[in-house]
Amino acid sequence: MLFLFVMALTAFSVIVVWPSQPDRYLPGEFWPQGRGIKVGSWERETMRLGLDLRGGAYMVLQADPPADYEGNVSEALNGAKEVVERRVNEFGVSEAEIQKTSGNRISVQVPGLSLPDAQNLIGKTASLKFMVYDDNQQLVPAMGVVDGKTVAMTGSDLKNNTYPARQGTTFAVVFETTGRGSTLMRQITTKALQYPSSDPRNYLVVMLDDQVLSQAAVQGVIADTGQITGQASFSEAKNLSKQLNAGALPIPLKIIQASEVSATLGEDSVLESVRAGQVGLIAVMLFMILYYRLPGVLASAALLVYTSITLTVFKLWPVTLTLSGIAAFVLSIGIAVDANILIFERMKEELRRGRTLNAAIDIGFRRAWTSIRDSNVSTLITCFILFWFGNQFGASVVKGFALTLAIGVGISMFSAITVTRTFLKMVLGTPLARSHFLFNAEEVKRSATTSRRATTATAEE
C-alpha cells in the first residue's frame, strides 16, 4: 500500500514539474511537451524564478523623512510598503517580492521590468496636490472648510477609480471625488469663478511630487468629477491613473541601491544551473550504484522520487528559485544520499552479525535514524539562523539559500526513511534478495569469515 502511495505521489510530482519545453533542459527531441497539462481543475504553471534567473529590477528604498517630520517612521514605512505593493499590483507585475528590512528600508524585486520603469513606478512619492494662485500670483494649496476646519485638498480626496481618457490631441485622467473632496472642490472652484478666465486666480493647478501636471482655467463649479489634463500620451495618463489609485507614499523614500539583470543572462543561468544539477545527480547515482549495487539502485530511484517531490514543493509553494537556491537544492541531494549511506552501512554491520536481510533492513534503519535525525536537525537550525539573518538585512540571496536547503533537508528524511525502505522491502522474497553479489554480500561474508578466524585464533592462544 505504501509503495502505491509513493508511486502515485511520484507520478503527480512529475506531471507538476514537467517543463513546458523539455527539449531545452533534457537531451533529445522526443520528450512530450508540457504545455496545457491539467490535473482536474488545476493547470500547470511555470517555475517561479528570481531576478538572477529571470531578469528584472532590484531596489532598496530607505525612509527619507523631512527634518520636521513628527510621525512614527516605522509605522509610516509599513504604510509605504502597502502602497508599493498596490502600485506593483496595479501595473500587473507578477511575482514581485516586497519586504521591509532593518534600517527603515524596503527591498523590492520586480521580475521582467527594466530598472528605469521600476524606478518610475516605485520610487515616486505620488503626492498629488491641488494648488491655486494667491493675490501675489504665488502658488498656494487650494483650501476649503470641512467640519469647521480649514484643510487643503490632496490626492486622498479622490476615489481610487481614476482612468485615462483622450481629450482632443492630448490625454487626461478622469477622477471622482470623495465626500470630503466633493465639498472642497465645490468651494475651491466656486471661489475661482469670482475672477475672469484671464486672471491667474481663476486657474486650478494640479501638482504631483512638486511637478505641475496641469493648469487650466475653471469654467464652472466642479464637485463630483473632474479631469487632470495635459498628459502627452495615453501611457503617461495610464501610469498617472495607476499611481493615484495606489495612493501616495506616507513618507518619502530614497533609492539607496538599484540594479538590473538582463533576461538573456537570466536564461543562460537557468540552462547552466539545470545542467549542473543533472551532472551532480548522475554522478551521485553512479557512485551509489557502483559501490552499493542493488541498494544503490534503489537509493538512486528514491533520489529521483526526492528530486521530483522537492521540485513540486518549490513550484506549488511557490518558492522563488535563485542561483543560490539551486545550489542549496543540489547540496540537499548530497544530504539525502548521506542518509542512505548511513542506513546501508548499518545494514552491512547487521549482516556481518549473521542477521537475515529482512532483519538487517529493520535494525539498520532503526539504528541509523538517530544519526540522520540529529544531523538534519542541526542543518535545519543553521537554515533558520541564515533565514533570520537574511530577513534582518534584506539579503534575499541568503534567505533563498536557507529556505531551499531547509525544504530539501525535510523531504530528504522522508525519501531516505520511507521511500528507500519501501523499495528495499519490495525486493524481499524475490530472486534479487538471494543474490550475494547484488547486496555486496561477498565483502560481508569475507568480513565475517575474517572475524571468526581471528576469534578462533585468539581462543587457541
Short mmCIF file of C-alpha atoms in Angstrom, two decimals:
data_model
loop_
_atom_site.label_atom_id
_atom_site.label_comp_id
_atom_site.label_asym_id
_atom_site.label_seq_id
_atom_site.Cartn_x
_atom_site.Cartn_y
_atom_site.Cartn_z
CA MET A 1 0.00 0.00 0.00
CA LEU A 2 2.83 2.37 0.89
CA PHE A 3 4.54 1.53 -2.40
CA LEU A 4 1.41 2.52 -4.35
CA PHE A 5 1.27 5.81 -2.43
CA VAL A 6 4.90 6.57 -3.25
CA MET A 7 4.33 5.77 -6.93
CA ALA A 8 1.18 7.92 -7.09
CA LEU A 9 2.96 10.81 -5.38
CA THR A 10 5.88 10.49 -7.78
CA ALA A 11 3.62 10.43 -10.84
CA PHE A 12 1.81 13.55 -9.64
CA SER A 13 5.11 15.28 -8.94
CA VAL A 14 6.48 14.50 -12.40
CA ILE A 15 3.35 15.96 -14.01
CA VAL A 16 3.63 19.09 -11.91
CA VAL A 17 7.32 19.77 -12.54
CA TRP A 18 7.46 18.66 -16.17
CA PRO A 19 8.75 21.66 -18.15
CA SER A 20 6.71 23.28 -20.90
CA GLN A 21 9.68 22.96 -23.23
CA PRO A 22 11.58 19.82 -22.11
CA ASP A 23 13.89 19.93 -25.15
CA ARG A 24 15.61 22.95 -23.61
CA TYR A 25 16.61 21.06 -20.48
CA LEU A 26 16.72 17.37 -21.42
CA PRO A 27 18.81 15.71 -24.16
CA GLY A 28 16.96 14.51 -27.26
CA GLU A 29 13.89 15.77 -29.09
CA PHE A 30 11.40 13.03 -28.24
CA TRP A 31 10.11 14.38 -24.92
CA PRO A 32 6.38 15.18 -24.64
CA GLN A 33 5.61 18.88 -24.45
CA GLY A 34 4.32 20.15 -21.12
CA ARG A 35 2.05 22.90 -22.38
CA GLY A 36 -1.60 22.63 -21.42
CA ILE A 37 -1.25 19.73 -18.95
CA LYS A 38 -4.02 19.78 -16.33
CA VAL A 39 -4.81 17.76 -13.23
CA GLY A 40 -8.52 18.20 -12.54
CA SER A 41 -9.20 21.92 -12.31
CA TRP A 42 -5.55 22.67 -11.60
CA GLU A 43 -3.44 23.89 -14.51
CA ARG A 44 0.34 23.80 -14.63
CA GLU A 45 2.31 26.98 -14.16
CA THR A 46 5.95 27.72 -14.79
CA MET A 47 8.55 27.58 -12.03
CA ARG A 48 8.90 30.84 -10.12
CA LEU A 49 12.33 32.28 -10.86
CA GLY A 50 14.23 35.04 -9.10
CA LEU A 51 15.82 38.08 -10.68
CA ASP A 52 19.17 36.41 -11.33
CA LEU A 53 17.42 33.73 -13.42
CA ARG A 54 14.51 35.62 -14.95
CA GLY A 55 15.85 39.14 -15.21
CA GLY A 56 14.33 42.30 -13.77
CA ALA A 57 15.00 45.17 -11.38
CA TYR A 58 16.10 45.20 -7.75
CA MET A 59 15.94 48.24 -5.50
CA VAL A 60 16.44 49.05 -1.86
CA LEU A 61 14.41 52.03 -0.63
CA GLN A 62 15.11 53.85 2.63
CA ALA A 63 12.80 56.17 4.53
CA ASP A 64 13.82 59.79 3.99
CA PRO A 65 11.56 61.88 6.24
CA PRO A 66 11.91 65.67 6.29
CA ALA A 67 13.62 67.37 9.22
CA ASP A 68 10.32 68.45 10.75
CA TYR A 69 8.69 65.00 10.45
CA GLU A 70 6.89 64.14 13.70
CA GLY A 71 5.25 60.84 12.83
CA ASN A 72 6.33 57.28 13.58
CA VAL A 73 8.80 56.31 10.84
CA SER A 74 8.30 52.55 11.35
CA GLU A 75 4.52 52.78 11.04
CA ALA A 76 4.83 55.09 8.03
CA LEU A 77 7.18 52.58 6.41
CA ASN A 78 4.58 49.85 6.86
CA GLY A 79 2.12 52.05 5.03
CA ALA A 80 4.70 52.78 2.34
CA LYS A 81 5.20 49.04 1.84
CA GLU A 82 1.47 48.60 1.28
CA VAL A 83 1.44 51.46 -1.23
CA VAL A 84 4.37 49.94 -3.15
CA GLU A 85 2.56 46.59 -3.22
CA ARG A 86 -0.59 48.24 -4.59
CA ARG A 87 1.43 50.03 -7.27
CA VAL A 88 3.07 46.80 -8.37
CA ASN A 89 -0.30 45.05 -8.47
CA GLU A 90 -1.88 47.92 -10.40
CA PHE A 91 0.77 47.59 -13.09
CA GLY A 92 0.16 43.86 -13.39
CA VAL A 93 3.70 42.87 -12.34
CA SER A 94 3.55 39.26 -11.14
CA GLU A 95 5.79 37.50 -8.64
CA ALA A 96 7.27 40.70 -7.22
CA GLU A 97 8.84 40.47 -3.74
CA ILE A 98 8.49 43.45 -1.42
CA GLN A 99 9.88 43.18 2.10
CA LYS A 100 10.50 45.53 4.98
CA THR A 101 14.02 45.13 6.35
CA SER A 102 16.10 46.62 9.13
CA GLY A 103 17.33 50.20 8.94
CA ASN A 104 13.90 51.55 7.86
CA ARG A 105 14.32 50.01 4.43
CA ILE A 106 12.15 48.24 1.87
CA SER A 107 13.67 45.80 -0.60
CA VAL A 108 11.84 45.40 -3.90
CA GLN A 109 12.39 42.73 -6.56
CA VAL A 110 10.38 43.21 -9.73
CA PRO A 111 10.92 40.46 -12.34
CA GLY A 112 10.50 41.31 -16.00
CA LEU A 113 10.74 45.09 -15.51
CA SER A 114 13.59 47.37 -16.54
CA LEU A 115 15.28 49.49 -13.88
CA PRO A 116 14.05 52.86 -15.26
CA ASP A 117 10.47 51.59 -15.37
CA ALA A 118 10.77 50.21 -11.84
CA GLN A 119 12.19 53.48 -10.55
CA ASN A 120 9.39 55.42 -12.22
CA LEU A 121 6.80 53.02 -10.82
CA ILE A 122 8.02 52.63 -7.27
CA GLY A 123 10.41 55.46 -6.43
CA LYS A 124 7.98 58.35 -6.79
CA THR A 125 6.07 59.56 -3.76
CA ALA A 126 2.97 60.27 -5.94
CA SER A 127 1.79 63.04 -3.66
CA LEU A 128 -1.00 64.84 -5.52
CA LYS A 129 -1.80 68.43 -4.60
CA PHE A 130 -4.36 70.93 -5.83
CA MET A 131 -2.98 74.48 -5.96
CA VAL A 132 -4.28 77.97 -6.74
CA TYR A 133 -2.68 81.38 -7.26
CA ASP A 134 -2.97 83.93 -4.49
CA ASP A 135 -3.17 87.70 -4.86
CA ASN A 136 0.60 87.86 -5.32
CA GLN A 137 0.42 85.25 -8.12
CA GLN A 138 2.18 82.68 -5.94
CA LEU A 139 1.07 79.05 -5.89
CA VAL A 140 -0.55 78.05 -2.60
CA PRO A 141 -2.55 74.97 -1.56
CA ALA A 142 -6.21 75.03 -2.57
CA MET A 143 -8.09 75.27 0.72
CA GLY A 144 -11.65 74.72 1.86
CA VAL A 145 -13.64 74.32 5.04
CA VAL A 146 -14.86 70.92 6.25
CA ASP A 147 -16.48 70.42 9.65
CA GLY A 148 -15.27 73.86 10.87
CA LYS A 149 -11.61 73.12 9.96
CA THR A 150 -9.69 74.71 7.04
CA VAL A 151 -7.93 71.94 5.08
CA ALA A 152 -6.07 71.55 1.79
CA MET A 153 -7.34 69.30 -0.98
CA THR A 154 -4.96 66.45 -1.89
CA GLY A 155 -4.98 63.14 -3.73
CA SER A 156 -6.52 61.46 -0.68
CA ASP A 157 -9.75 63.32 -1.52
CA LEU A 158 -10.09 61.37 -4.78
CA LYS A 159 -11.57 57.91 -5.14
CA ASN A 160 -9.21 55.17 -6.30
CA ASN A 161 -11.12 54.59 -9.55
CA THR A 162 -9.42 57.09 -11.86
CA TYR A 163 -8.93 56.17 -15.51
CA PRO A 164 -7.17 57.64 -18.57
CA ALA A 165 -9.15 59.26 -21.39
CA ARG A 166 -8.44 61.10 -24.63
CA GLN A 167 -9.09 64.82 -24.71
CA GLY A 168 -8.64 66.19 -28.20
CA THR A 169 -4.99 65.75 -29.18
CA THR A 170 -3.85 65.12 -25.60
CA PHE A 171 -4.89 62.80 -22.79
CA ALA A 172 -6.33 63.29 -19.33
CA VAL A 173 -7.08 61.37 -16.16
CA VAL A 174 -10.73 61.35 -15.11
CA PHE A 175 -11.35 61.30 -11.37
CA GLU A 176 -14.19 61.21 -8.86
CA THR A 177 -14.07 62.97 -5.52
CA THR A 178 -14.88 61.51 -2.12
CA GLY A 179 -17.49 63.10 0.12
CA ARG A 180 -14.95 65.46 1.66
CA GLY A 181 -13.31 66.00 -1.71
CA SER A 182 -16.63 66.98 -3.26
CA THR A 183 -17.17 69.65 -0.59
CA LEU A 184 -13.65 71.01 -1.02
CA MET A 185 -13.76 71.00 -4.83
CA ARG A 186 -17.07 72.82 -4.87
CA GLN A 187 -15.76 75.56 -2.57
CA ILE A 188 -12.45 75.90 -4.46
CA THR A 189 -14.00 76.18 -7.93
CA THR A 190 -16.77 78.47 -6.73
CA LYS A 191 -14.16 80.88 -5.39
CA ALA A 192 -12.14 80.64 -8.62
CA LEU A 193 -15.18 81.68 -10.68
CA GLN A 194 -15.16 85.06 -8.93
CA TYR A 195 -12.25 86.00 -11.23
CA PRO A 196 -12.21 86.26 -15.04
CA SER A 197 -10.59 83.43 -17.04
CA SER A 198 -7.65 85.71 -17.85
CA ASP A 199 -6.85 86.15 -14.16
CA PRO A 200 -4.39 83.55 -12.74
CA ARG A 201 -6.58 83.33 -9.64
CA ASN A 202 -9.14 81.59 -11.85
CA TYR A 203 -6.73 78.72 -12.52
CA LEU A 204 -6.69 75.35 -10.78
CA VAL A 205 -3.25 73.75 -10.78
CA VAL A 206 -2.60 70.04 -10.19
CA MET A 207 0.88 69.02 -9.00
CA LEU A 208 2.43 65.59 -8.50
CA ASP A 209 5.57 65.40 -6.37
CA ASP A 210 6.06 69.18 -6.77
CA GLN A 211 5.82 68.99 -10.58
CA VAL A 212 2.95 70.72 -12.40
CA LEU A 213 0.76 68.18 -14.19
CA SER A 214 -1.95 70.52 -15.46
CA GLN A 215 -3.08 74.12 -15.20
CA ALA A 216 -6.47 75.13 -16.52
CA ALA A 217 -8.99 77.90 -16.07
CA VAL A 218 -12.10 77.00 -14.08
CA GLN A 219 -15.14 77.33 -16.32
CA GLY A 220 -17.80 76.06 -13.94
CA VAL A 221 -18.38 74.63 -10.49
CA ILE A 222 -16.80 71.18 -10.09
CA ALA A 223 -17.93 68.85 -7.36
CA ASP A 224 -18.14 65.12 -8.04
CA THR A 225 -15.99 64.56 -11.14
CA GLY A 226 -13.13 66.28 -12.93
CA GLN A 227 -10.12 65.79 -15.18
CA ILE A 228 -6.38 66.18 -14.84
CA THR A 229 -5.39 67.35 -18.31
CA GLY A 230 -2.11 67.88 -20.12
CA GLN A 231 -0.85 64.28 -20.43
CA ALA A 232 1.20 63.90 -23.61
CA SER A 233 0.44 60.22 -24.23
CA PHE A 234 -2.00 57.56 -23.21
CA SER A 235 0.82 55.73 -21.45
CA GLU A 236 1.55 58.76 -19.25
CA ALA A 237 -2.12 59.16 -18.42
CA LYS A 238 -2.41 55.44 -17.63
CA ASN A 239 0.64 55.48 -15.36
CA LEU A 240 -0.60 58.55 -13.51
CA SER A 241 -4.00 56.93 -13.06
CA LYS A 242 -2.47 53.81 -11.56
CA GLN A 243 -0.25 55.78 -9.21
CA LEU A 244 -3.24 57.79 -7.99
CA ASN A 245 -5.28 54.62 -7.50
CA ALA A 246 -2.46 53.04 -5.47
CA GLY A 247 -2.15 56.14 -3.29
CA ALA A 248 0.71 58.36 -2.20
CA LEU A 249 3.59 57.20 -0.05
CA PRO A 250 3.03 58.29 3.56
CA ILE A 251 6.74 59.03 3.88
CA PRO A 252 9.33 59.96 1.23
CA LEU A 253 11.62 57.14 0.13
CA LYS A 254 15.04 57.38 -1.46
CA ILE A 255 16.69 54.72 -3.57
CA ILE A 256 19.98 53.67 -1.97
CA GLN A 257 20.65 50.60 -4.13
CA ALA A 258 19.47 49.67 -7.61
CA SER A 259 20.50 47.02 -10.12
CA GLU A 260 19.15 45.29 -13.20
CA VAL A 261 19.62 41.76 -14.55
CA SER A 262 19.05 41.21 -18.24
CA ALA A 263 16.64 38.47 -19.30
CA THR A 264 19.32 36.97 -21.58
CA LEU A 265 21.75 36.50 -18.71
CA GLY A 266 18.97 35.01 -16.63
CA GLU A 267 18.05 32.47 -19.33
CA ASP A 268 21.68 31.36 -19.69
CA SER A 269 21.91 30.96 -15.92
CA VAL A 270 18.82 28.75 -15.87
CA LEU A 271 20.20 26.40 -18.54
CA GLU A 272 23.62 26.17 -16.90
CA SER A 273 22.06 25.56 -13.49
CA VAL A 274 19.88 22.75 -14.82
CA ARG A 275 22.89 21.11 -16.48
CA ALA A 276 24.90 21.39 -13.26
CA GLY A 277 22.10 19.77 -11.32
CA GLN A 278 21.81 16.95 -13.84
CA VAL A 279 25.54 16.26 -13.73
CA GLY A 280 25.55 16.25 -9.94
CA LEU A 281 22.55 13.92 -9.75
CA ILE A 282 24.01 11.45 -12.24
CA ALA A 283 27.41 11.45 -10.51
CA VAL A 284 25.85 10.68 -7.12
CA MET A 285 23.68 7.91 -8.60
CA LEU A 286 26.67 6.30 -10.33
CA PHE A 287 28.64 6.27 -7.09
CA MET A 288 25.76 4.69 -5.19
CA ILE A 289 25.19 2.01 -7.83
CA LEU A 290 28.86 1.09 -8.24
CA TYR A 291 29.55 0.91 -4.50
CA TYR A 292 26.30 -0.45 -3.07
CA ARG A 293 24.95 -2.27 -6.15
CA LEU A 294 21.24 -3.15 -5.73
CA PRO A 295 20.71 -0.94 -2.64
CA GLY A 296 22.46 1.77 -4.62
CA VAL A 297 20.00 1.30 -7.49
CA LEU A 298 17.08 1.55 -5.07
CA ALA A 299 18.62 4.60 -3.41
CA SER A 300 19.02 6.20 -6.85
CA ALA A 301 15.34 5.55 -7.56
CA ALA A 302 14.49 7.12 -4.20
CA LEU A 303 16.70 10.05 -5.16
CA LEU A 304 14.64 10.59 -8.31
CA VAL A 305 11.50 10.50 -6.17
CA TYR A 306 13.10 13.01 -3.82
CA THR A 307 14.01 15.31 -6.71
CA SER A 308 10.51 15.30 -8.20
CA ILE A 309 8.78 15.85 -4.84
CA THR A 310 11.15 18.67 -3.85
CA LEU A 311 10.69 20.49 -7.15
CA THR A 312 6.93 20.06 -6.78
CA VAL A 313 7.04 21.76 -3.38
CA PHE A 314 9.13 24.56 -4.90
CA LYS A 315 6.54 25.03 -7.63
CA LEU A 316 3.35 24.78 -5.57
CA TRP A 317 4.53 26.77 -2.53
CA PRO A 318 5.74 28.69 -4.59
CA VAL A 319 9.43 29.15 -3.82
CA THR A 320 11.30 31.78 -5.81
CA LEU A 321 14.31 29.93 -7.20
CA THR A 322 17.60 31.80 -7.47
CA LEU A 323 21.12 30.63 -8.28
CA SER A 324 21.84 30.29 -4.58
CA GLY A 325 18.60 28.35 -4.14
CA ILE A 326 19.57 25.91 -6.88
CA ALA A 327 22.96 25.47 -5.21
CA ALA A 328 21.16 24.65 -1.96
CA PHE A 329 18.96 22.14 -3.79
CA VAL A 330 21.99 20.37 -5.27
CA LEU A 331 23.55 20.34 -1.79
CA SER A 332 20.40 18.77 -0.38
CA ILE A 333 20.78 15.91 -2.90
CA GLY A 334 24.09 15.06 -1.24
CA ILE A 335 22.43 15.24 2.18
CA ALA A 336 19.70 12.86 1.01
CA VAL A 337 22.32 10.38 -0.22
CA ASP A 338 24.27 10.71 3.03
CA ALA A 339 21.25 9.36 4.91
CA ASN A 340 21.12 6.32 2.61
CA ILE A 341 24.83 5.68 3.15
CA LEU A 342 24.36 5.64 6.92
CA ILE A 343 21.48 3.19 6.55
CA PHE A 344 23.34 0.85 4.19
CA GLU A 345 26.43 0.78 6.39
CA ARG A 346 24.29 -0.12 9.41
CA MET A 347 22.69 -2.88 7.32
CA LYS A 348 26.11 -4.27 6.44
CA GLU A 349 27.04 -4.34 10.12
CA GLU A 350 23.93 -6.38 10.89
CA LEU A 351 24.61 -8.75 8.01
CA ARG A 352 28.11 -9.28 9.40
CA ARG A 353 26.50 -10.38 12.65
CA GLY A 354 24.58 -13.06 10.75
CA ARG A 355 21.21 -11.29 10.57
CA THR A 356 18.79 -12.04 7.77
CA LEU A 357 18.28 -9.38 5.13
CA ASN A 358 14.84 -8.50 6.46
CA ALA A 359 16.14 -8.12 10.00
CA ALA A 360 19.21 -6.20 8.78
CA ILE A 361 16.95 -3.71 6.97
CA ASP A 362 14.76 -3.09 10.03
CA ILE A 363 17.63 -2.80 12.51
CA GLY A 364 19.78 -0.79 10.09
CA PHE A 365 17.07 1.81 9.60
CA ARG A 366 16.32 1.97 13.31
CA ARG A 367 19.93 2.46 14.35
CA ALA A 368 20.71 4.94 11.58
CA TRP A 369 17.68 7.09 12.35
CA THR A 370 19.17 8.88 15.36
CA SER A 371 22.26 9.94 13.39
CA ILE A 372 20.12 11.07 10.46
CA ARG A 373 17.76 12.96 12.76
CA ASP A 374 20.49 14.76 14.67
CA SER A 375 22.47 15.80 11.59
CA ASN A 376 19.38 17.04 9.75
CA VAL A 377 18.06 18.93 12.77
CA SER A 378 21.45 20.66 13.06
CA THR A 379 21.21 21.64 9.40
CA LEU A 380 17.65 22.93 9.87
CA ILE A 381 18.77 25.08 12.81
CA THR A 382 21.51 26.54 10.63
CA CYS A 383 18.94 27.22 7.90
CA PHE A 384 16.73 29.03 10.40
CA ILE A 385 19.63 31.24 11.51
CA LEU A 386 20.55 32.03 7.90
CA PHE A 387 16.94 32.86 7.04
CA TRP A 388 16.67 35.18 10.05
CA PHE A 389 19.93 36.87 9.11
CA GLY A 390 18.81 37.36 5.52
CA ASN A 391 15.45 38.73 6.64
CA GLN A 392 17.04 41.23 9.03
CA PHE A 393 19.46 42.64 6.47
CA GLY A 394 17.41 42.25 3.30
CA ALA A 395 19.77 39.61 1.90
CA SER A 396 17.35 37.76 -0.35
CA VAL A 397 20.15 35.54 -1.67
CA VAL A 398 20.82 34.20 1.83
CA LYS A 399 17.12 33.75 2.52
CA GLY A 400 16.61 31.84 -0.71
CA PHE A 401 19.52 29.54 0.06
CA ALA A 402 18.28 28.85 3.59
CA LEU A 403 14.65 28.21 2.61
CA THR A 404 15.53 25.93 -0.30
CA LEU A 405 18.01 23.93 1.77
CA ALA A 406 15.53 23.56 4.63
CA ILE A 407 12.83 22.21 2.34
CA GLY A 408 15.29 19.82 0.73
CA VAL A 409 16.52 18.52 4.08
CA GLY A 410 12.98 17.94 5.33
CA ILE A 411 11.98 15.97 2.24
CA SER A 412 15.28 14.05 2.25
CA MET A 413 14.35 12.49 5.59
CA PHE A 414 11.10 11.27 4.08
CA SER A 415 12.81 9.86 0.99
CA ALA A 416 15.57 8.12 2.95
CA ILE A 417 13.46 6.64 5.73
CA THR A 418 10.22 5.92 3.88
CA VAL A 419 10.90 5.67 0.15
CA THR A 420 14.20 3.76 0.27
CA ARG A 421 12.86 1.39 2.92
CA THR A 422 9.73 0.74 0.85
CA PHE A 423 11.83 -0.12 -2.18
CA LEU A 424 14.07 -2.45 -0.15
CA LYS A 425 11.06 -4.26 1.31
CA MET A 426 9.67 -4.73 -2.19
CA VAL A 427 12.65 -6.85 -3.29
CA LEU A 428 12.40 -9.18 -0.29
CA GLY A 429 11.11 -12.58 -1.35
CA THR A 430 12.30 -12.08 -4.91
CA PRO A 431 15.32 -13.75 -6.55
CA LEU A 432 17.14 -10.42 -6.27
CA ALA A 433 17.20 -10.68 -2.49
CA ARG A 434 19.03 -14.02 -2.66
CA SER A 435 21.92 -12.64 -4.72
CA HIS A 436 25.00 -12.02 -2.58
CA PHE A 437 26.58 -10.03 -5.40
CA LEU A 438 23.72 -7.54 -5.69
CA PHE A 439 23.90 -6.74 -1.98
CA ASN A 440 27.71 -6.68 -1.93
CA ALA A 441 27.47 -9.67 0.38
CA GLU A 442 30.88 -11.03 -0.63
CA GLU A 443 32.50 -8.27 1.40
CA VAL A 444 30.17 -9.02 4.28
CA LYS A 445 30.93 -12.72 4.06
CA ARG A 446 34.69 -12.12 3.89
CA SER A 447 34.50 -9.78 6.87
CA ALA A 448 32.50 -12.33 8.86
CA THR A 449 34.95 -15.13 7.97
CA THR A 450 37.94 -13.00 8.93
CA SER A 451 36.26 -12.12 12.20
CA ARG A 452 35.57 -15.78 13.01
CA ARG A 453 39.17 -16.75 12.20
CA ALA A 454 40.50 -14.02 14.44
CA THR A 455 38.21 -15.17 17.23
CA THR A 456 39.33 -18.82 16.80
CA ALA A 457 42.99 -17.83 16.81
CA THR A 458 42.53 -15.82 19.96
CA ALA A 459 40.77 -18.74 21.65
CA GLU A 460 43.57 -21.16 20.71
CA GLU A 461 46.17 -18.82 22.13
#
